[in-house]
PDB file of C-alpha atoms in Angstrom:
ATOM      1  CA  MET A 129      -8.086 -11.132  -5.591  1.00 71.00           C
ATOM      2  CA  PHE A 130      -6.169 -11.925  -2.422  1.00 73.00           C
ATOM      3  CA  SER A 131      -7.235 -15.572  -2.473  1.00 78.00           C
ATOM      4  CA  SER A 132      -5.396 -16.016  -5.791  1.00 85.00           C
ATOM      5  CA  VAL A 133      -2.089 -14.862  -4.243  1.00 86.00           C
ATOM      6  CA  SER A 134      -0.047 -17.618  -2.610  1.00 91.00           C
ATOM      7  CA  LYS A 135       0.299 -17.350   1.160  1.00 91.00           C
ATOM      8  CA  SER A 136       4.080 -17.013   0.910  1.00 92.00           C
ATOM      9  CA  THR A 137       3.808 -14.119  -1.578  1.00 91.00           C
ATOM     10  CA  PHE A 138       1.033 -12.487   0.448  1.00 91.00           C
ATOM     11  CA  ASP A 139       3.166 -12.695   3.603  1.00 91.00           C
ATOM     12  CA  GLU A 140       6.052 -10.912   1.850  1.00 92.00           C
ATOM     13  CA  ILE A 141       3.855  -7.973   0.774  1.00 93.00           C
ATOM     14  CA  TRP A 142       1.121  -7.488   3.366  1.00 92.00           C
ATOM     15  CA  GLU A 143       0.534  -7.824   7.052  1.00 92.00           C
ATOM     16  CA  THR A 144      -2.784  -7.681   8.844  1.00 89.00           C
ATOM     17  CA  LYS A 145      -3.446  -4.746  11.137  1.00 88.00           C
ATOM     18  CA  THR A 146      -6.362  -4.014  13.409  1.00 86.00           C
ATOM     19  CA  GLN A 147      -8.174  -0.684  13.512  1.00 80.00           C
ATOM     20  CA  LYS A 148     -10.949   0.592  15.754  1.00 78.00           C
ATOM     21  CA  ARG A 149     -14.177   1.068  13.854  1.00 72.00           C
ATOM     22  CA  SER A 150     -14.570   4.549  15.351  1.00 72.00           C
ATOM     23  CA  ARG A 151     -13.288   6.576  18.261  1.00 76.00           C
ATOM     24  CA  ASN A 152     -16.488   5.933  20.211  1.00 78.00           C
ATOM     25  CA  SER A 153     -16.540   2.188  19.669  1.00 75.00           C
ATOM     26  CA  ASP A 154     -14.509  -0.763  20.854  1.00 80.00           C
ATOM     27  CA  ASP A 155     -15.385  -2.683  17.678  1.00 81.00           C
ATOM     28  CA  THR A 156     -12.410  -3.353  15.433  1.00 82.00           C
ATOM     29  CA  TYR A 157     -11.775  -4.483  11.885  1.00 80.00           C
ATOM     30  CA  GLN A 158      -8.730  -5.879  10.137  1.00 83.00           C
ATOM     31  CA  TYR A 159      -7.077  -4.506   7.029  1.00 83.00           C
ATOM     32  CA  TYR A 160      -3.890  -5.078   5.056  1.00 88.00           C
ATOM     33  CA  ALA A 161      -0.857  -2.829   5.376  1.00 90.00           C
ATOM     34  CA  PRO A 162       2.537  -3.077   3.698  1.00 92.00           C
ATOM     35  CA  LYS A 163       4.798  -5.511   5.500  1.00 92.00           C
ATOM     36  CA  ILE A 164       7.688  -3.383   6.653  1.00 84.00           C
ATOM     37  CA  ASN A 165      10.143  -6.290   6.927  1.00 88.00           C
ATOM     38  CA  GLY A 166       9.077  -8.152   3.795  1.00 89.00           C
ATOM     39  CA  LYS A 167      10.324  -8.561   0.257  1.00 92.00           C
ATOM     40  CA  TYR A 168       7.966  -5.839  -1.009  1.00 91.00           C
ATOM     41  CA  LYS A 169       9.759  -3.300   1.191  1.00 91.00           C
ATOM     42  CA  GLU A 170      13.089  -4.558  -0.158  1.00 92.00           C
ATOM     43  CA  PHE A 171      11.754  -4.255  -3.713  1.00 92.00           C
ATOM     44  CA  LEU A 172      10.664  -0.667  -3.042  1.00 91.00           C
ATOM     45  CA  SER A 173      14.026   0.138  -1.488  1.00 91.00           C
ATOM     46  CA  LEU A 174      15.902  -1.097  -4.561  1.00 90.00           C
ATOM     47  CA  THR A 175      13.497   0.595  -6.981  1.00 87.00           C
ATOM     48  CA  THR A 176      13.933   4.002  -5.299  1.00 84.00           C
ATOM     49  CA  LYS A 177      17.444   4.197  -6.746  1.00 82.00           C
ATOM     50  CA  HIS A 178      16.004   4.445 -10.247  1.00 79.00           C
ATOM     51  CA  ASN A 179      12.654   6.141  -9.781  1.00 82.00           C
ATOM     52  CA  SER A 180      11.824   9.319  -7.837  1.00 83.00           C
ATOM     53  CA  MET A 181       8.098   8.498  -7.582  1.00 83.00           C
ATOM     54  CA  VAL A 182       8.820   5.154  -5.928  1.00 85.00           C
ATOM     55  CA  SER A 183      11.341   6.876  -3.665  1.00 86.00           C
ATOM     56  CA  LYS A 184       8.682   9.265  -2.338  1.00 86.00           C
ATOM     57  CA  TYR A 185       6.175   6.435  -2.059  1.00 87.00           C
ATOM     58  CA  TYR A 186       8.673   4.234  -0.184  1.00 89.00           C
ATOM     59  CA  ASN A 187       9.522   7.016   2.269  1.00 90.00           C
ATOM     60  CA  ASN A 188       5.814   7.581   2.917  1.00 89.00           C
ATOM     61  CA  ILE A 189       5.259   3.879   3.595  1.00 89.00           C
ATOM     62  CA  LEU A 190       8.197   3.826   6.017  1.00 90.00           C
ATOM     63  CA  ARG A 191       6.844   6.899   7.789  1.00 90.00           C
ATOM     64  CA  THR A 192       3.187   5.812   8.039  1.00 88.00           C
ATOM     65  CA  GLU A 193       3.518   2.011   7.814  1.00 89.00           C
ATOM     66  CA  ASP A 194       0.386   2.099   5.687  1.00 88.00           C
ATOM     67  CA  PHE A 195      -0.867   2.598   2.139  1.00 83.00           C
ATOM     68  CA  SER A 196      -1.908   6.226   1.841  1.00 76.00           C
ATOM     69  CA  HIS A 197      -5.157   6.688  -0.046  1.00 72.00           C
ATOM     70  CA  SER A 198      -4.113   9.946  -1.659  1.00 75.00           C
ATOM     71  CA  SER A 199      -0.358   9.491  -1.994  1.00 74.00           C
ATOM     72  CA  MET A 200      -0.408   7.802  -5.399  1.00 75.00           C
ATOM     73  CA  LEU A 201      -2.755  10.456  -6.803  1.00 73.00           C
ATOM     74  CA  ASN A 202      -0.370  13.150  -5.582  1.00 75.00           C
ATOM     75  CA  TYR A 203       2.610  11.412  -7.167  1.00 72.00           C
ATOM     76  CA  ILE A 204       0.818  11.024 -10.495  1.00 71.00           C
ATOM     77  CA  ALA A 205      -0.015  14.739 -10.487  1.00 73.00           C
ATOM     78  CA  ASP A 206       3.545  15.814  -9.580  1.00 72.00           C
ATOM     79  CA  ASN A 207       5.301  16.660 -12.851  1.00 70.00           C
ATOM     80  CA  THR A 208       8.707  16.730 -11.148  1.00 67.00           C
ATOM     81  CA  LEU A 209       8.689  12.996 -10.363  1.00 66.00           C
ATOM     82  CA  ASP A 210       9.880  10.223 -12.650  1.00 70.00           C
ATOM     83  CA  PHE A 211       6.675   8.369 -13.376  1.00 70.00           C
ATOM     84  CA  ASP A 212       6.967   6.049 -16.372  1.00 75.00           C
ATOM     85  CA  LEU A 213       3.887   3.856 -16.676  1.00 78.00           C
ATOM     86  CA  ASN A 214       5.799   1.600 -19.064  1.00 84.00           C
ATOM     87  CA  ASN A 215       8.261   0.780 -16.283  1.00 84.00           C
ATOM     88  CA  THR A 216       7.413  -2.664 -14.892  1.00 89.00           C
ATOM     89  CA  ASN A 217       8.510  -1.664 -11.379  1.00 87.00           C
ATOM     90  CA  VAL A 218       6.111   1.309 -11.391  1.00 85.00           C
ATOM     91  CA  GLN A 219       3.335  -0.980 -12.626  1.00 88.00           C
ATOM     92  CA  ILE A 220       3.976  -3.431  -9.779  1.00 90.00           C
ATOM     93  CA  VAL A 221       3.964  -0.658  -7.170  1.00 88.00           C
ATOM     94  CA  MET A 222       0.723   0.792  -8.545  1.00 86.00           C
ATOM     95  CA  ALA A 223      -0.965  -2.620  -8.729  1.00 88.00           C
ATOM     96  CA  ILE A 224      -0.109  -3.548  -5.139  1.00 90.00           C
ATOM     97  CA  HIS A 225      -1.076  -0.088  -3.919  1.00 88.00           C
ATOM     98  CA  TYR A 226      -4.449  -0.003  -5.658  1.00 86.00           C
ATOM     99  CA  ILE A 227      -5.573  -3.536  -4.805  1.00 86.00           C
ATOM    100  CA  SER A 228      -4.688  -2.764  -1.183  1.00 86.00           C
ATOM    101  CA  ILE A 229      -6.652   0.501  -1.232  1.00 83.00           C
ATOM    102  CA  CYS A 230      -9.627  -1.136  -2.974  1.00 81.00           C
ATOM    103  CA  ASN A 231      -9.688  -3.886  -0.348  1.00 78.00           C
ATOM    104  CA  GLU A 232      -9.626  -1.346   2.473  1.00 74.00           C
ATOM    105  CA  ASN A 233     -12.379   0.690   0.804  1.00 65.00           C
ATOM    106  CA  ASN A 234     -14.527  -2.444   0.556  1.00 68.00           C
ATOM    107  CA  ILE A 235     -14.026  -3.115   4.272  1.00 61.00           C
ATOM    108  CA  THR A 236     -14.870   0.490   5.152  1.00 56.00           C
ATOM    109  CA  ASN A 237     -18.009   0.440   2.996  1.00 56.00           C
ATOM    110  CA  GLN A 238     -19.186  -2.759   4.688  1.00 61.00           C
ATOM    111  CA  LEU A 239     -18.693  -1.151   8.104  1.00 55.00           C
ATOM    112  CA  ILE A 240     -20.798   1.858   7.120  1.00 54.00           C
ATOM    113  CA  ASN A 241     -23.713  -0.234   5.838  1.00 52.00           C
TER     114      ASN A 241
END
């Protein structure tokens, strides 16, 4: 999936981070996190004005500087948030979130095996 995204678009959405494989190991692996100073962050910032789900999501990304595995599930389950799946902005946020999480899960599964 990531190879089909142009480098310039990729660089506006994601940045590469390094994580230790475990507390007891010096081995590391790389994963993708939201680029805090990129156009995706700007997009989220603008979208928060019209969507409470994206607002919570954006604030979580700013706080953690990462895609939270459970955050989107919590937002979907929260009946108090504006969550219109027909809204193109919500679709974009969900797509970027889930392909990022799936990529990280694939990396983690490879490390376990």
